[in-house]
Amino acid sequence: MRIKDCNNTADFRRLAQQRLPAPLFHYIDGGSDDEVTLRRNTEAFDSVRLIPDALADLSGMQLGVNVLGQDIDWPVFCSPTAMTRLFHHEGELAVARAAHTHKTMYSLSSLSTTSIEEVGESTPGPKCFQLYIHKDRGMSWEFIDRCKEANYSAICLTVDTLVAGNREKDLYTGMIIPPKFTLKSLFSFATHPSWSLNYLLRRKFELANVAGRISEGSGKLTSVVGYMNSQFDRSITWKDAEEAIKRWGKPFAIKGVMSVEDAKRAADIGASAVMISNHGGRQLDGSTAPFDQLADIVDAVGDRIEVILDGGVRRGTHVLKALSMGAKACMIGRGYLYAVAAGGYAGVDRALTRLRDEIERDMILMGCASIDELDRSKLHQD
Ligand SMILES: Cc1cc2nc3c(=O)[nH]c(=O)nc-3n(C[C@H](O)[C@H](O)[C@H](O)COP(=O)(O)O)c2cc1C
């Protein structure tokens, strides 16, 4: 299987599985506990069905949206994900560049393997930085100053990760801190020599934003689990989020909001957006899916702040359903991660091309020439 044979997220998932040593594939792919929430995130879209209109004039197509103060060409952008260079040596730069090629926004994780500054310089496209508030508050606020310097467009504060979720696949494969690779997983590294050689010969692996500040950040092959549990500040509250918003002074989203009450609190403290998200089913298993919460949150705060849906998006029709329900835009995580693992920039370029094409085709099939036409009248709900 090659990149040009990949037509959808499931295909890229298969290719990523072939290309990556098993512990790394499972680190991307897995969710927490029994993965009930991971599955529900995508299945939730099946709870509504699209109602198409016929014979509308579809000679033009308008997919662009303004989100977090940025004009993007279509209503999907890239979620922040940790340690991309573990999956392909081109890492975060490949994803940022592909996002720019496709005129959409890239989000960089606090736990990235390429620094805020290097990604900032890599493209002139819109960029969102994902903030984790660390026990080292000084360093956390410095992230904000660094993003100002590096001309980022927006910041999102992730609030669902005070402790790492229980990703048991990582325990079985040894993707924990310190890494304990089992005989089986060592065999998997040996049978993926191109990945292993790249890992050994390319740039040293590190958590680039914290390297030099926190010793766990400068380690070799690691997972984020031990890092999260030792470094993240569990005492943070809405007051801290408010302080971060003030320090930044530009578009700011709270990522990981799932309840109507939290969405209202986010609006009250001056956030520009909520990202409805359960971290791709990697945190609290048994929690509800972003799409399940979308209508209530849109009804409660949609006239005050932007509502962005993050989690489970695999198809163009998922995006159309979310927008019809009232989301301003959607984000994808695994949708580009499998692709970057499959082939770096070329993989993400193809994944974004295919998803955008799907959205455009689905819009025509829906009889809509502009995403402004998507509303709840387009959804059949039981
Ligand atoms: C491998 C991996 C690493 C992630 N790392 C982060 C992170 O560092 N910060 C964060 O806010 N979210 C992180 N996420 C969650 C994503 O931002 C996003 O919420 C999730 O992937 C959306 O679900 P989807 O994968 O179904 O699209 C990560 C997700 C994955 C799969």
XYZ file of C-alpha atoms and ligand atoms in Angstrom:
413
model
C 0.000 0.000 0.000
C 1.287 3.483 -0.925
C 0.179 7.019 -0.157
C -1.515 7.357 -3.521
C -3.648 4.317 -2.636
C -4.972 6.044 0.481
C -8.351 7.632 -0.080
C -9.662 8.103 3.432
C -8.651 8.090 7.098
C -9.118 4.326 7.375
C -6.638 3.788 4.511
C -4.064 6.085 6.115
C -4.590 4.231 9.378
C -3.717 0.953 7.660
C -0.608 2.421 6.057
C 0.492 4.000 9.359
C 0.129 0.593 10.979
C 2.439 -0.894 8.348
C 5.020 1.872 8.628
C 5.238 2.359 12.386
C 6.647 0.093 15.080
C 3.635 -1.216 17.010
C 4.089 0.829 20.224
C 4.006 4.055 18.227
C 1.013 3.063 16.112
C -0.958 2.141 19.228
C 0.060 5.384 20.902
C -1.686 7.331 18.109
C -4.553 4.944 17.617
C -5.550 4.060 21.148
C -7.950 5.557 23.636
C -8.383 5.140 27.369
C -9.777 2.152 29.310
C -12.210 0.214 27.093
C -12.188 2.845 24.333
C -15.957 3.317 24.604
C -15.615 7.074 24.203
C -13.105 6.731 21.374
C -15.651 4.681 19.410
C -18.595 6.898 20.384
C -16.817 10.023 19.116
C -17.240 8.839 15.529
C -20.428 6.796 15.985
C -22.221 9.843 17.422
C -22.368 11.332 13.926
C -24.630 8.428 12.908
C -27.288 9.610 15.362
C -28.415 12.215 12.805
C -28.852 11.966 9.057
C -28.415 14.607 6.371
C -31.389 15.827 4.326
C -30.311 16.959 0.840
C -32.065 19.533 -1.347
C -32.233 19.253 -5.144
C -31.856 21.634 -8.076
C -30.160 24.459 -6.206
C -27.746 26.528 -8.308
C -24.384 24.959 -7.436
C -22.148 26.703 -9.931
C -20.175 28.321 -7.072
C -18.939 26.883 -3.788
C -18.134 28.767 -0.583
C -16.393 26.701 2.089
C -14.367 29.440 3.790
C -14.892 30.415 7.413
C -13.418 32.882 9.866
C -12.441 31.104 13.050
C -10.315 32.374 15.930
C -9.833 35.557 13.940
C -8.408 33.750 10.908
C -9.863 33.302 7.460
C -9.408 29.683 6.486
C -10.389 28.239 3.126
C -12.509 25.388 4.452
C -14.016 24.577 7.850
C -11.454 22.067 9.140
C -8.136 22.671 10.863
C -5.472 20.600 12.621
C -5.731 19.779 16.336
C -2.597 19.991 18.475
C -0.898 16.638 19.020
C 2.232 15.826 20.988
C 5.572 14.552 19.684
C 4.935 14.359 15.938
C 8.593 13.648 15.140
C 8.151 10.264 16.817
C 5.909 9.239 13.948
C 7.848 10.719 11.027
C 11.119 12.612 10.942
C 9.471 15.574 9.162
C 7.255 15.953 12.226
C 5.351 19.122 13.070
C 6.866 21.053 10.147
C 5.285 18.631 7.667
C 1.837 19.122 9.161
C 2.196 22.899 9.481
C 3.313 23.167 5.854
C 0.540 20.929 4.573
C -2.025 22.950 6.544
C -0.635 26.100 4.940
C -0.757 24.543 1.454
C -4.428 23.805 2.069
C -5.055 27.292 3.467
C -6.076 26.186 6.894
C -4.750 26.513 10.434
C -2.202 24.352 12.224
C -2.175 23.914 16.013
C 1.103 23.222 17.792
C 1.135 21.243 21.049
C 3.009 22.451 24.137
C 4.580 18.983 23.959
C 5.805 19.294 20.389
C 9.135 18.021 19.122
C 9.691 21.196 17.067
C 9.818 24.535 18.850
C 7.282 27.361 18.836
C 9.828 29.509 17.008
C 10.779 26.984 14.331
C 7.159 26.234 13.494
C 6.427 29.983 13.609
C 9.032 30.584 10.920
C 8.081 27.601 8.787
C 5.000 29.101 7.162
C 3.187 32.427 7.085
C -0.103 30.540 7.586
C -2.325 30.854 10.666
C -1.119 28.996 13.735
C -2.693 28.220 17.071
C -0.566 27.272 20.060
C -1.940 24.738 22.547
C -1.099 25.636 26.121
C -0.734 23.241 29.032
C -0.279 25.108 32.300
C 2.718 23.547 34.004
C 3.658 23.645 37.671
C 6.412 25.949 36.443
C 4.065 28.900 35.958
C 6.877 31.144 34.753
C 7.536 28.771 31.873
C 3.809 28.532 31.081
C 3.477 32.326 30.808
C 6.693 32.446 28.785
C 4.995 30.187 26.220
C 2.473 33.001 25.708
C 5.219 35.600 25.253
C 7.069 33.317 22.840
C 3.878 32.911 20.769
C 3.509 36.695 20.593
C 7.090 36.995 19.346
C 6.614 34.182 16.841
C 3.405 35.746 15.529
C 0.921 33.005 16.377
C -2.700 33.791 15.615
C -4.416 32.139 18.566
C -3.939 30.079 21.702
C -6.016 27.221 23.060
C -5.780 26.110 26.664
C -6.339 22.369 27.129
C -8.302 21.675 30.301
C -8.995 17.937 30.133
C -5.536 16.620 30.948
C -4.690 17.217 34.597
C -3.674 13.584 34.671
C -2.949 11.314 31.708
C -5.798 9.000 30.722
C -5.414 5.270 31.259
C -4.174 4.173 27.845
C -3.623 0.531 28.531
C -2.260 -0.304 25.090
C 0.737 1.853 26.014
C 1.269 -0.256 29.120
C 1.278 -3.449 27.093
C 3.619 -2.098 24.419
C 5.959 -0.298 26.807
C 5.158 3.290 25.708
C 5.473 4.649 29.232
C 8.096 6.668 31.069
C 10.744 5.374 31.330
C 10.119 3.325 28.194
C 10.038 -0.361 28.909
C 9.947 -2.111 25.601
C 8.790 -5.684 25.756
C 10.457 -8.378 23.653
C 7.549 -8.130 21.234
C 7.830 -4.371 20.839
C 11.625 -4.523 20.425
C 11.015 -7.007 17.634
C 8.614 -4.517 16.094
C 11.313 -1.784 16.072
C 13.774 -4.219 14.485
C 11.295 -5.089 11.744
C 10.705 -1.411 10.884
C 14.302 -0.476 10.068
C 13.507 2.661 8.080
C 11.652 4.160 11.035
C 14.338 3.012 13.482
C 17.217 4.366 11.357
C 15.490 7.695 10.914
C 14.950 7.857 14.641
C 18.575 7.108 15.393
C 20.181 9.241 12.678
C 18.003 12.352 12.475
C 17.741 15.271 14.848
C 17.757 14.369 18.540
C 14.314 13.711 19.916
C 13.175 16.184 22.564
C 10.148 18.112 23.786
C 11.412 21.214 22.050
C 9.467 23.856 23.979
C 10.578 22.699 27.393
C 14.008 21.245 26.620
C 16.583 22.743 28.935
C 13.871 23.728 31.433
C 12.512 20.345 32.423
C 14.734 17.274 32.406
C 11.948 14.891 31.317
C 11.640 17.008 28.164
C 15.115 16.209 26.950
C 14.796 12.442 27.169
C 15.000 9.978 24.358
C 12.138 7.791 23.234
C 9.378 8.589 25.733
C 5.640 8.942 26.081
C 3.943 11.984 27.484
C 2.198 10.066 30.251
C 4.826 10.345 32.979
C 5.559 13.899 31.900
C 1.924 14.962 32.228
C 1.542 13.364 35.620
C 4.622 15.021 37.050
C 4.605 18.440 35.363
C 1.021 19.606 34.888
C -0.516 21.843 37.517
C -3.659 20.274 38.956
C -4.583 23.368 40.933
C -5.539 25.430 37.876
C -8.965 27.092 37.855
C -11.021 29.426 35.693
C -9.087 32.323 37.280
C -5.878 31.009 35.711
C -7.617 30.601 32.375
C -8.793 34.200 32.647
C -5.256 35.334 33.406
C -3.966 33.470 30.345
C -6.623 35.120 28.167
C -5.595 38.555 29.437
C -1.890 37.898 28.970
C -2.452 36.777 25.394
C -4.927 39.483 24.336
C -5.775 37.795 21.019
C -8.204 34.983 20.054
C -8.201 32.355 22.785
C -10.038 29.021 22.989
C -10.690 26.651 25.868
C -10.089 23.116 24.585
C -11.715 20.175 26.315
C -15.008 21.785 27.265
C -17.808 19.199 27.340
C -20.559 20.685 29.519
C -22.925 23.563 28.919
C -21.945 25.104 32.262
C -18.240 25.115 31.370
C -19.022 26.599 27.966
C -20.857 29.427 29.738
C -17.930 29.929 32.107
C -15.566 30.113 29.126
C -17.747 32.796 27.552
C -17.974 34.670 30.879
C -14.185 34.929 31.281
C -13.745 36.292 27.765
C -12.682 33.267 25.720
C -13.256 33.636 21.981
C -14.121 29.970 21.468
C -14.708 26.607 23.062
C -13.322 23.473 21.482
C -15.746 20.719 22.450
C -13.363 17.838 22.941
C -12.623 14.779 25.059
C -9.040 14.597 23.776
C -9.968 12.079 21.101
C -11.233 9.537 23.665
C -7.864 9.430 25.404
C -8.900 10.827 28.776
C -12.170 10.007 30.609
C -13.564 6.833 29.098
C -17.349 6.617 29.278
C -17.618 10.366 28.768
C -19.978 11.734 26.160
C -18.909 12.533 22.597
C -18.317 16.069 21.295
C -21.078 15.683 18.698
C -23.520 14.554 21.435
C -22.877 17.821 23.317
C -22.793 20.132 20.342
C -26.456 21.205 20.061
C -26.825 22.071 23.751
C -23.572 24.041 23.821
C -24.407 25.923 20.611
C -27.837 26.791 22.034
C -26.305 28.048 25.277
C -23.323 30.092 24.023
C -23.345 30.047 20.214
C -24.364 33.704 20.066
C -21.479 34.725 22.370
C -18.479 32.637 21.329
C -17.370 30.297 18.573
C -18.098 26.618 19.066
C -15.550 24.284 17.481
C -16.017 20.517 17.356
C -12.973 18.304 17.949
C -13.069 14.508 17.964
C -14.161 11.598 15.825
C -14.169 13.443 12.493
C -13.233 10.958 9.764
C -15.482 11.929 6.853
C -16.677 15.024 5.033
C -20.230 14.207 6.079
C -19.164 14.399 9.743
C -18.074 17.969 9.129
C -21.350 18.803 7.369
C -23.354 17.355 10.268
C -21.347 19.337 12.839
C -21.736 22.569 10.891
C -25.459 21.935 10.387
C -25.790 21.503 14.144
C -24.133 24.879 14.662
C -20.369 24.324 14.933
C -18.230 27.046 13.416
C -15.521 24.584 12.325
C -14.115 21.127 13.072
C -10.675 19.955 14.055
C -8.919 16.703 13.186
C -6.202 14.880 15.150
C -5.796 11.289 13.982
C -7.113 12.408 10.586
C -3.674 13.897 9.880
C -1.575 11.856 12.343
C -2.061 8.567 10.508
C -1.145 10.416 7.314
C 2.024 12.010 8.677
C 3.082 8.593 9.990
C 2.333 7.105 6.573
C 4.433 9.595 4.638
C 5.290 12.956 6.219
C 4.264 16.018 4.206
C 3.131 13.969 1.208
C 0.810 11.950 3.444
C -0.800 14.956 5.122
C -1.073 16.754 1.790
C -3.062 13.852 0.373
C -5.180 13.397 3.522
C -6.204 17.069 3.503
C -6.820 17.024 -0.259
C -9.094 13.998 0.074
C -11.028 15.387 3.056
C -11.571 18.740 1.416
C -12.691 17.064 -1.821
C -15.125 14.975 0.195
C -16.582 18.053 1.859
C -16.990 19.819 -1.483
C -18.607 16.773 -3.095
C -20.903 16.287 -0.096
C -21.933 19.941 -0.246
C -22.954 19.522 -3.895
C -24.863 16.357 -3.031
C -26.583 18.292 -0.225
C -27.608 21.049 -2.639
C -25.650 23.680 -0.701
C -23.418 26.267 -2.361
C -22.192 27.800 0.874
C -21.596 26.501 4.375
C -23.865 29.324 5.609
C -26.727 27.249 4.206
C -26.043 24.405 6.633
C -28.432 24.543 9.572
C -30.578 22.152 11.600
C -33.211 21.981 8.868
C -30.642 19.844 7.032
C -30.592 17.216 9.794
C -33.020 14.412 10.442
C -32.974 13.676 14.185
C -34.967 10.854 15.777
C -1.305 10.981 19.544
C -2.125 12.118 20.060
C -1.507 13.130 20.781
C -2.256 14.198 21.280
N -1.614 15.216 21.947
C -2.328 16.292 22.383
C -1.684 17.394 23.011
O -0.462 17.421 23.171
N -2.447 18.429 23.419
C -3.816 18.453 23.253
O -4.477 19.407 23.644
N -4.446 17.426 22.635
C -3.749 16.362 22.194
N -4.389 15.341 21.552
C -5.833 15.440 21.313
C -6.093 16.145 19.968
O -5.774 17.519 20.044
C -7.569 16.056 19.583
O -8.351 16.534 20.642
C -8.016 14.647 19.216
O -7.026 13.964 18.485
C -9.300 14.736 18.398
O -9.811 13.483 18.114
P -9.557 12.714 16.718
O -8.180 12.144 16.831
O -10.633 11.711 16.707
O -9.666 13.739 15.613
C -3.657 14.249 21.066
C -4.271 13.231 20.324
C -3.528 12.175 19.811
C -4.223 11.114 19.010
